[in-house]
Tab-separated table of C-alpha atoms in Angstrom:
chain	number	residue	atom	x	y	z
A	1	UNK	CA	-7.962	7.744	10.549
A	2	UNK	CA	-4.256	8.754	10.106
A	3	UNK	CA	-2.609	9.279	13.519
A	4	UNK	CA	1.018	9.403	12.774
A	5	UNK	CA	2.077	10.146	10.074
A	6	UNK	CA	6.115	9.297	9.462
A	7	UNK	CA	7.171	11.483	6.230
A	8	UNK	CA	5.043	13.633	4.567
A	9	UNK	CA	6.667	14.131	1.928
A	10	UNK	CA	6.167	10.854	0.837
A	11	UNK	CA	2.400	10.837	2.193
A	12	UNK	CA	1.676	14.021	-0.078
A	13	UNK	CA	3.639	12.154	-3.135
A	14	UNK	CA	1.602	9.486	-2.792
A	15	UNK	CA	-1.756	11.337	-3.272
A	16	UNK	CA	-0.346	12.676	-6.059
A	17	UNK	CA	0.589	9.690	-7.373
A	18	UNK	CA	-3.269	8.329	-6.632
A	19	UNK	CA	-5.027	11.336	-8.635
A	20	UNK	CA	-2.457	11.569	-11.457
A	21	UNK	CA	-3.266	7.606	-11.814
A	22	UNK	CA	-6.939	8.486	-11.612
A	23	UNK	CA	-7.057	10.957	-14.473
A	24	UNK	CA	-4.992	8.801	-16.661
A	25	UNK	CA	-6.903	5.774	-16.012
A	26	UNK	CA	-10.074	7.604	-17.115
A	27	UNK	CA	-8.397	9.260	-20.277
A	28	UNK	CA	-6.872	6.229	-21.634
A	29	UNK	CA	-9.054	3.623	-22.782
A	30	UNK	CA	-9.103	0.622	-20.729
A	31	UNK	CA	-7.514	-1.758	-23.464
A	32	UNK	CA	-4.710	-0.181	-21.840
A	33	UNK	CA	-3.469	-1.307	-18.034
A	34	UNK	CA	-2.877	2.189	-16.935
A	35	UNK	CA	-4.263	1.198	-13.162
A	36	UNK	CA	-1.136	-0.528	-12.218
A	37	UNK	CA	0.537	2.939	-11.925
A	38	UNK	CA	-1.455	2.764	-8.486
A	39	UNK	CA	1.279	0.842	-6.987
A	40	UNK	CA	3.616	3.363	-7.018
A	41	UNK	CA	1.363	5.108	-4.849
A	42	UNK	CA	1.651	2.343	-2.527
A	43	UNK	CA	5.490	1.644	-2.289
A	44	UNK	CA	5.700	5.155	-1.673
A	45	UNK	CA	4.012	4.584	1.981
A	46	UNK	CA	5.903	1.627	2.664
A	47	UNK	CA	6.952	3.421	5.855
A	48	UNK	CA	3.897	4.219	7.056
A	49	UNK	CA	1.355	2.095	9.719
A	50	UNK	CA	-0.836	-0.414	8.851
A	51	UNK	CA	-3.900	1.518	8.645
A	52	UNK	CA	-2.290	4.125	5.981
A	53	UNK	CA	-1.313	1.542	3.971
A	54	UNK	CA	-4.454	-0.094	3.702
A	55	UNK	CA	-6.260	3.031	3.333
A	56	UNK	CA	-4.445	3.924	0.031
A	57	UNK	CA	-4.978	0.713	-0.911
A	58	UNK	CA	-9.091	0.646	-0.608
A	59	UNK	CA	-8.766	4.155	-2.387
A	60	UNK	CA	-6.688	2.775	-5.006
A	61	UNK	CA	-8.752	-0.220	-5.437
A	62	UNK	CA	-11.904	1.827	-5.826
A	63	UNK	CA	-10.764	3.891	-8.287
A	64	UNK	CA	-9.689	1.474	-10.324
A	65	UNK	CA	-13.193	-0.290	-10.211
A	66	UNK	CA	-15.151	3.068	-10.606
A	67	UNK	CA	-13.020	3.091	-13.708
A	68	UNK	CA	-14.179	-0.444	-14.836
A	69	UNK	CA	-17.874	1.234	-13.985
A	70	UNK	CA	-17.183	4.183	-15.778
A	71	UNK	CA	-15.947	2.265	-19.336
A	72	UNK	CA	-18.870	-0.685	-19.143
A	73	UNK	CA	-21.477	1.814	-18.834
A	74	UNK	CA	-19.856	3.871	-21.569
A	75	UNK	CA	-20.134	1.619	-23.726
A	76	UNK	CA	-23.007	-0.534	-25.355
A	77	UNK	CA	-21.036	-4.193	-25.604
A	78	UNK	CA	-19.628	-5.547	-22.488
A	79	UNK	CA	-16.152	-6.394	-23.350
A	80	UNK	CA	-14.530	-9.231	-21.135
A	81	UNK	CA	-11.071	-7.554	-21.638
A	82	UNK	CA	-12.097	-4.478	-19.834
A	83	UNK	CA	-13.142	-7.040	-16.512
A	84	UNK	CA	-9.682	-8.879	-17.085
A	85	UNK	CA	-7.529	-5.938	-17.091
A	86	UNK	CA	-9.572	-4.564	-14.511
A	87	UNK	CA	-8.759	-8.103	-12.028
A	88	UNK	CA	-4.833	-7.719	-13.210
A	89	UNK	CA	-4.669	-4.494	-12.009
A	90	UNK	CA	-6.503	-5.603	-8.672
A	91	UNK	CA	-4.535	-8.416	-8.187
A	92	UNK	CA	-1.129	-6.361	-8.495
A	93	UNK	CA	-2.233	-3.683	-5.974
A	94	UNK	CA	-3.193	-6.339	-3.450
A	95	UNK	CA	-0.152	-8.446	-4.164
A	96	UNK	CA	1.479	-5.138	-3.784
A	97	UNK	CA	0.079	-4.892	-0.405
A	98	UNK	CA	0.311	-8.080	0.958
A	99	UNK	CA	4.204	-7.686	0.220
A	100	UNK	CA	4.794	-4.630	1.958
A	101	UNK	CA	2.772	-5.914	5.048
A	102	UNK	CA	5.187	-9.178	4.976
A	103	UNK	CA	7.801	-6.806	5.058
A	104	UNK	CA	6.454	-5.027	8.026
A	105	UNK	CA	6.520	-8.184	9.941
A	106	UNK	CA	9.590	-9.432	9.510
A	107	UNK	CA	11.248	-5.788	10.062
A	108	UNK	CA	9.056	-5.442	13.296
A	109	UNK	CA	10.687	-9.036	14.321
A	110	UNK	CA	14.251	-7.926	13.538
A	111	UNK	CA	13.873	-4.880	15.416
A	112	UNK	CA	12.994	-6.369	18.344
A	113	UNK	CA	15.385	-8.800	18.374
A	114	UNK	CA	17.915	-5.974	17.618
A	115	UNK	CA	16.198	-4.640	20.780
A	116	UNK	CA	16.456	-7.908	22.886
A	117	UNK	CA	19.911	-8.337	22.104
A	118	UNK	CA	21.260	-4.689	22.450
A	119	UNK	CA	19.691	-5.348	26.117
A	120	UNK	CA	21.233	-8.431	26.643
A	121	UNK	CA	24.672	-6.551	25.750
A	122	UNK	CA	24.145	-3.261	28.519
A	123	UNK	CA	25.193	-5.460	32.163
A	124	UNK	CA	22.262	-4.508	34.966
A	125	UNK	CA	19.643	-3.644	32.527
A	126	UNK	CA	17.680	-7.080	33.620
A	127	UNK	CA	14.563	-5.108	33.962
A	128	UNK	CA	14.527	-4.211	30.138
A	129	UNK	CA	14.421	-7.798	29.274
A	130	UNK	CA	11.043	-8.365	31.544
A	131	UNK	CA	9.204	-5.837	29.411
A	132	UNK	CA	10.602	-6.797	25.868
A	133	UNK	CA	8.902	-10.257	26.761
A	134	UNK	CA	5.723	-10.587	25.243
């Protein structure tokens, strides 16, 4: 699923940063929000493609709801403040997301206008500017 990988450094930080999250989500009990530490582990492939970035976001988002699984079968009472902390923290790792991808866009548009224009510059390079077209 993971082609190209960028830094890995950063990759290997960031599945830290995803079990860490995991074990402290399930040792903590879930009046406390301790599944937004998953968006560190997001940020932290920022640099990455598309399809790494969404993939640590699924696995993020699934352990935070096999948390929510774990505590309401734990316990006898349903308690609506373990499904509302369990929707913040789902909201801020797709809000997380949806941010970073914005990002990606608009950096993939300034690049290749950074692109078009360093062609424009370089005289008899006319043939560059028929393939940046799209």
């Amino acid at each position: 699923m993971i082609k190209y990988i960028k830094n890995i450094r950063f990759l290997i930080s960031a599945i830290a940063c995803l079990l860490i999250v995991c074990v402290l989500d399930f040792l903590t009990p879930p009046d406390i929000i301790t599944g937004i530490l998953y968006i560190p582990a997001i940020i932290l492939v920022i640099h990455e493609t598309r399809k790494t970035i969404l993939f640590f976001l699924i696995t993020a988002c699934l352990m935070s709801i096999a948390n929510f699984i774990y505590f309401t079968q734990k316990h006898a009472s349903f308690c609506p403040l373990y499904l509302i902390n369990s929707i913040i923290v789902l909201f801020g790792i797709g809000t997380t997301t949806f941010v970073i991808f914005k990002y990606k866009i608009e950096k993939d548009k300034f690049d290749q206008s950074k692109r078009l224009s360093k062609a424009e510059k370089q005289p008899g390079k006319e043939e560059d500017l028929s393939i940046l077209d799209l």
